[in-house]
Amino acid sequence: MSSASAPRSLSTSGKQWFWAGTLVFLSFALPAEGLSGPSSPAARAASVDVTCTGALTSHFTPGLSVDVRTITVRGEGELTRCHSGDPALTSATTTYTSRGQYSCTGGSARRTYTVRWSNGRASTIETTTGYENDPKGQRLLMSKGSVTSGEFAGGTAVIIASLPVTPPVACTSSEGMSEITVPVAVTLLKP
């Protein structure tokens, strides 16, 4: 990949954490702990409406810095590997917005996602978003909530974005980090 096609906020080392984070992240995409529900693999599969993986790009105004401040986040993403009972649902695009107290190392907010599925339907998802660390030390941005309308309405949503273990250098600049692209997994559970 040429540096001209890479997002501005990702350096070569940033690309390395992106792909390494994807591998670590995917091992936690459907954690049994933390989700109430059946514990056997077959029972868990029966309770899932759809799972997807892909990437999200977030834009921050003002830029994220080392200090906590009110930030508006808007973003978009491609979910390229979706699995569900609907053979026409193989991918999706999403947009999202939130406003809350964030820094490069923490924060939380309510977030609204609009997901447009490849089967022609859409979902609106309302979540509470915050930072967490998994047992292996990976930093995660966890969005947990519900599907409020459209496809899968009434279901539970778990959206997990894998973050760099150390914040990008842009966090220490006077403007802060204005954009980042991270791997993501989306799981929607049946009501």
CSV table of C-alpha atoms in Angstrom, one decimal:
chain,number,residue,atom,x,y,z
A,1,MET,CA,0.0,0.0,0.0
A,2,SER,CA,1.5,3.4,-0.9
A,3,SER,CA,1.7,6.1,1.7
A,4,ALA,CA,-0.5,8.3,-0.5
A,5,SER,CA,-3.5,5.9,-0.1
A,6,ALA,CA,-3.1,5.5,3.7
A,7,PRO,CA,-5.2,7.6,6.1
A,8,ARG,CA,-3.2,10.7,7.2
A,9,SER,CA,-3.2,9.6,10.8
A,10,LEU,CA,-1.6,6.3,10.3
A,11,SER,CA,2.2,6.1,10.0
A,12,THR,CA,4.0,2.9,9.0
A,13,SER,CA,4.0,1.8,12.6
A,14,GLY,CA,0.3,2.7,12.8
A,15,LYS,CA,-0.4,0.3,9.9
A,16,GLN,CA,1.4,-2.4,11.8
A,17,TRP,CA,-0.7,-1.9,15.0
A,18,PHE,CA,-3.8,-1.8,12.8
A,19,TRP,CA,-3.2,-5.3,11.4
A,20,ALA,CA,-1.8,-6.7,14.6
A,21,GLY,CA,-4.7,-5.3,16.5
A,22,THR,CA,-7.1,-6.9,14.0
A,23,LEU,CA,-5.7,-10.3,14.8
A,24,VAL,CA,-5.9,-9.8,18.6
A,25,PHE,CA,-9.3,-8.1,18.2
A,26,LEU,CA,-10.9,-10.9,16.2
A,27,SER,CA,-10.1,-13.3,19.0
A,28,PHE,CA,-12.3,-11.2,21.2
A,29,ALA,CA,-15.0,-10.4,18.7
A,30,LEU,CA,-17.6,-12.7,20.3
A,31,PRO,CA,-16.6,-13.0,23.9
A,32,ALA,CA,-18.7,-15.3,26.0
A,33,GLU,CA,-17.9,-13.4,29.2
A,34,GLY,CA,-19.6,-10.0,29.4
A,35,LEU,CA,-22.6,-11.0,27.3
A,36,SER,CA,-25.5,-12.6,29.0
A,37,GLY,CA,-26.8,-15.6,27.2
A,38,PRO,CA,-26.2,-19.2,26.4
A,39,SER,CA,-22.7,-20.6,27.0
A,40,SER,CA,-22.4,-23.5,24.5
A,41,PRO,CA,-21.2,-22.5,20.9
A,42,ALA,CA,-24.4,-23.9,19.3
A,43,ALA,CA,-26.6,-22.0,21.7
A,44,ARG,CA,-24.6,-18.8,21.2
A,45,ALA,CA,-24.9,-19.1,17.4
A,46,ALA,CA,-28.7,-19.5,17.7
A,47,SER,CA,-28.9,-16.2,19.7
A,48,VAL,CA,-26.9,-14.1,17.2
A,49,ASP,CA,-28.7,-12.2,14.4
A,50,VAL,CA,-25.5,-11.1,12.6
A,51,THR,CA,-21.8,-10.7,13.1
A,52,CYS,CA,-19.6,-8.5,10.9
A,53,THR,CA,-16.0,-7.3,10.8
A,54,GLY,CA,-14.5,-4.4,9.0
A,55,ALA,CA,-13.0,-1.0,9.7
A,56,LEU,CA,-14.3,2.4,11.0
A,57,THR,CA,-12.8,5.8,10.4
A,58,SER,CA,-13.6,8.4,13.0
A,59,HIS,CA,-13.2,12.2,12.6
A,60,PHE,CA,-12.8,14.3,15.8
A,61,THR,CA,-13.7,18.0,16.3
A,62,PRO,CA,-11.7,19.4,18.0
A,63,GLY,CA,-8.9,16.8,17.6
A,64,LEU,CA,-8.3,14.2,20.4
A,65,SER,CA,-5.5,15.2,22.7
A,66,VAL,CA,-4.0,14.0,26.0
A,67,ASP,CA,-6.5,16.2,27.9
A,68,VAL,CA,-10.2,15.2,28.3
A,69,ARG,CA,-12.5,17.7,26.6
A,70,THR,CA,-15.8,17.7,24.8
A,71,ILE,CA,-15.4,16.1,21.4
A,72,THR,CA,-17.8,15.6,18.5
A,73,VAL,CA,-17.2,12.4,16.6
A,74,ARG,CA,-18.5,11.6,13.2
A,75,GLY,CA,-17.5,8.6,11.2
A,76,GLU,CA,-18.1,6.0,8.6
A,77,GLY,CA,-17.2,2.4,8.1
A,78,GLU,CA,-17.3,-0.7,5.9
A,79,LEU,CA,-18.4,-4.0,7.3
A,80,THR,CA,-17.1,-6.4,4.7
A,81,ARG,CA,-17.5,-9.8,6.3
A,82,CYS,CA,-21.0,-10.3,7.6
A,83,HIS,CA,-22.6,-13.6,8.6
A,84,SER,CA,-26.3,-14.1,9.3
A,85,GLY,CA,-29.2,-16.3,8.4
A,86,ASP,CA,-29.9,-14.0,5.4
A,87,PRO,CA,-27.8,-15.0,2.4
A,88,ALA,CA,-28.3,-11.5,0.9
A,89,LEU,CA,-26.7,-9.9,4.0
A,90,THR,CA,-23.0,-10.2,3.4
A,91,SER,CA,-21.8,-6.6,4.0
A,92,ALA,CA,-22.8,-3.2,5.3
A,93,THR,CA,-21.8,0.4,5.5
A,94,THR,CA,-22.3,2.5,8.6
A,95,THR,CA,-22.2,6.1,9.7
A,96,TYR,CA,-22.1,7.3,13.3
A,97,THR,CA,-22.1,10.4,15.5
A,98,SER,CA,-21.5,11.1,19.1
A,99,ARG,CA,-20.6,14.0,21.4
A,100,GLY,CA,-18.9,13.4,24.7
A,101,GLN,CA,-15.9,13.8,27.0
A,102,TYR,CA,-12.9,12.1,25.3
A,103,SER,CA,-9.1,12.1,25.3
A,104,CYS,CA,-6.7,9.9,23.5
A,105,THR,CA,-6.7,7.5,26.5
A,106,GLY,CA,-10.3,7.6,27.8
A,107,GLY,CA,-13.8,8.9,27.8
A,108,SER,CA,-17.4,7.9,27.2
A,109,ALA,CA,-20.4,9.1,25.3
A,110,ARG,CA,-23.7,8.0,23.7
A,111,ARG,CA,-23.3,7.0,20.1
A,112,THR,CA,-25.8,6.6,17.2
A,113,TYR,CA,-25.0,4.2,14.3
A,114,THR,CA,-26.9,4.0,11.1
A,115,VAL,CA,-26.2,0.7,9.3
A,116,ARG,CA,-27.1,0.0,5.7
A,117,TRP,CA,-27.1,-3.7,5.0
A,118,SER,CA,-26.4,-5.3,1.7
A,119,ASN,CA,-29.9,-6.8,1.7
A,120,GLY,CA,-31.3,-3.3,1.2
A,121,ARG,CA,-32.5,-2.8,4.8
A,122,ALA,CA,-31.1,-0.5,7.5
A,123,SER,CA,-30.8,-0.4,11.3
A,124,THR,CA,-30.4,2.4,13.8
A,125,ILE,CA,-28.3,1.4,16.8
A,126,GLU,CA,-28.1,3.5,20.0
A,127,THR,CA,-25.1,2.7,22.3
A,128,THR,CA,-23.0,3.9,25.2
A,129,THR,CA,-19.4,3.9,24.3
A,130,GLY,CA,-16.3,3.8,26.5
A,131,TYR,CA,-12.7,2.5,26.6
A,132,GLU,CA,-11.8,-0.9,28.1
A,133,ASN,CA,-8.8,-3.1,28.2
A,134,ASP,CA,-9.0,-6.8,27.4
A,135,PRO,CA,-7.1,-9.4,29.4
A,136,LYS,CA,-4.3,-9.5,26.8
A,137,GLY,CA,-3.7,-5.7,27.2
A,138,GLN,CA,-5.4,-4.6,24.0
A,139,ARG,CA,-7.2,-1.3,24.2
A,140,LEU,CA,-10.8,-1.5,23.0
A,141,LEU,CA,-13.5,1.0,22.4
A,142,MET,CA,-16.7,-0.8,23.4
A,143,SER,CA,-20.1,0.3,22.2
A,144,LYS,CA,-23.0,-1.5,23.9
A,145,GLY,CA,-26.7,-0.8,23.3
A,146,SER,CA,-29.7,-1.8,21.3
A,147,VAL,CA,-31.1,-1.8,17.8
A,148,THR,CA,-33.8,0.9,18.1
A,149,SER,CA,-35.4,0.6,14.6
A,150,GLY,CA,-35.2,-1.2,11.3
A,151,GLU,CA,-33.6,-4.6,10.6
A,152,PHE,CA,-33.0,-6.5,13.9
A,153,ALA,CA,-35.0,-4.0,15.9
A,154,GLY,CA,-35.1,-4.9,19.6
A,155,GLY,CA,-31.8,-6.8,19.5
A,156,THR,CA,-28.7,-6.1,21.5
A,157,ALA,CA,-25.7,-4.5,19.8
A,158,VAL,CA,-22.0,-5.0,20.8
A,159,ILE,CA,-19.6,-3.0,18.7
A,160,ILE,CA,-15.9,-3.4,19.5
A,161,ALA,CA,-13.1,-1.3,17.9
A,162,SER,CA,-9.5,-2.2,18.5
A,163,LEU,CA,-7.3,0.8,19.4
A,164,PRO,CA,-3.5,1.2,19.3
A,165,VAL,CA,-1.9,0.1,22.6
A,166,THR,CA,-0.1,3.4,22.8
A,167,PRO,CA,-1.9,6.6,21.6
A,168,PRO,CA,-0.7,7.9,18.2
A,169,VAL,CA,1.8,10.8,18.2
A,170,ALA,CA,-0.8,13.1,16.8
A,171,CYS,CA,-2.4,13.1,20.3
A,172,THR,CA,0.4,15.3,21.6
A,173,SER,CA,0.2,17.9,18.8
A,174,SER,CA,-1.4,21.2,19.4
A,175,GLU,CA,-4.3,20.3,17.0
A,176,GLY,CA,-4.7,16.9,18.4
A,177,MET,CA,-5.6,13.8,16.4
A,178,SER,CA,-8.3,14.6,13.9
A,179,GLU,CA,-8.8,11.1,12.3
A,180,ILE,CA,-8.1,7.4,12.9
A,181,THR,CA,-9.1,4.2,11.2
A,182,VAL,CA,-9.4,1.1,13.3
A,183,PRO,CA,-10.6,-2.6,12.9
A,184,VAL,CA,-14.1,-3.3,14.2
A,185,ALA,CA,-16.4,-6.2,15.0
A,186,VAL,CA,-20.2,-5.9,15.2
A,187,THR,CA,-22.5,-8.4,16.8
A,188,LEU,CA,-26.2,-8.1,17.0
A,189,LEU,CA,-28.0,-10.5,19.4
A,190,LYS,CA,-31.6,-11.5,19.1
A,191,PRO,CA,-34.1,-10.0,21.6
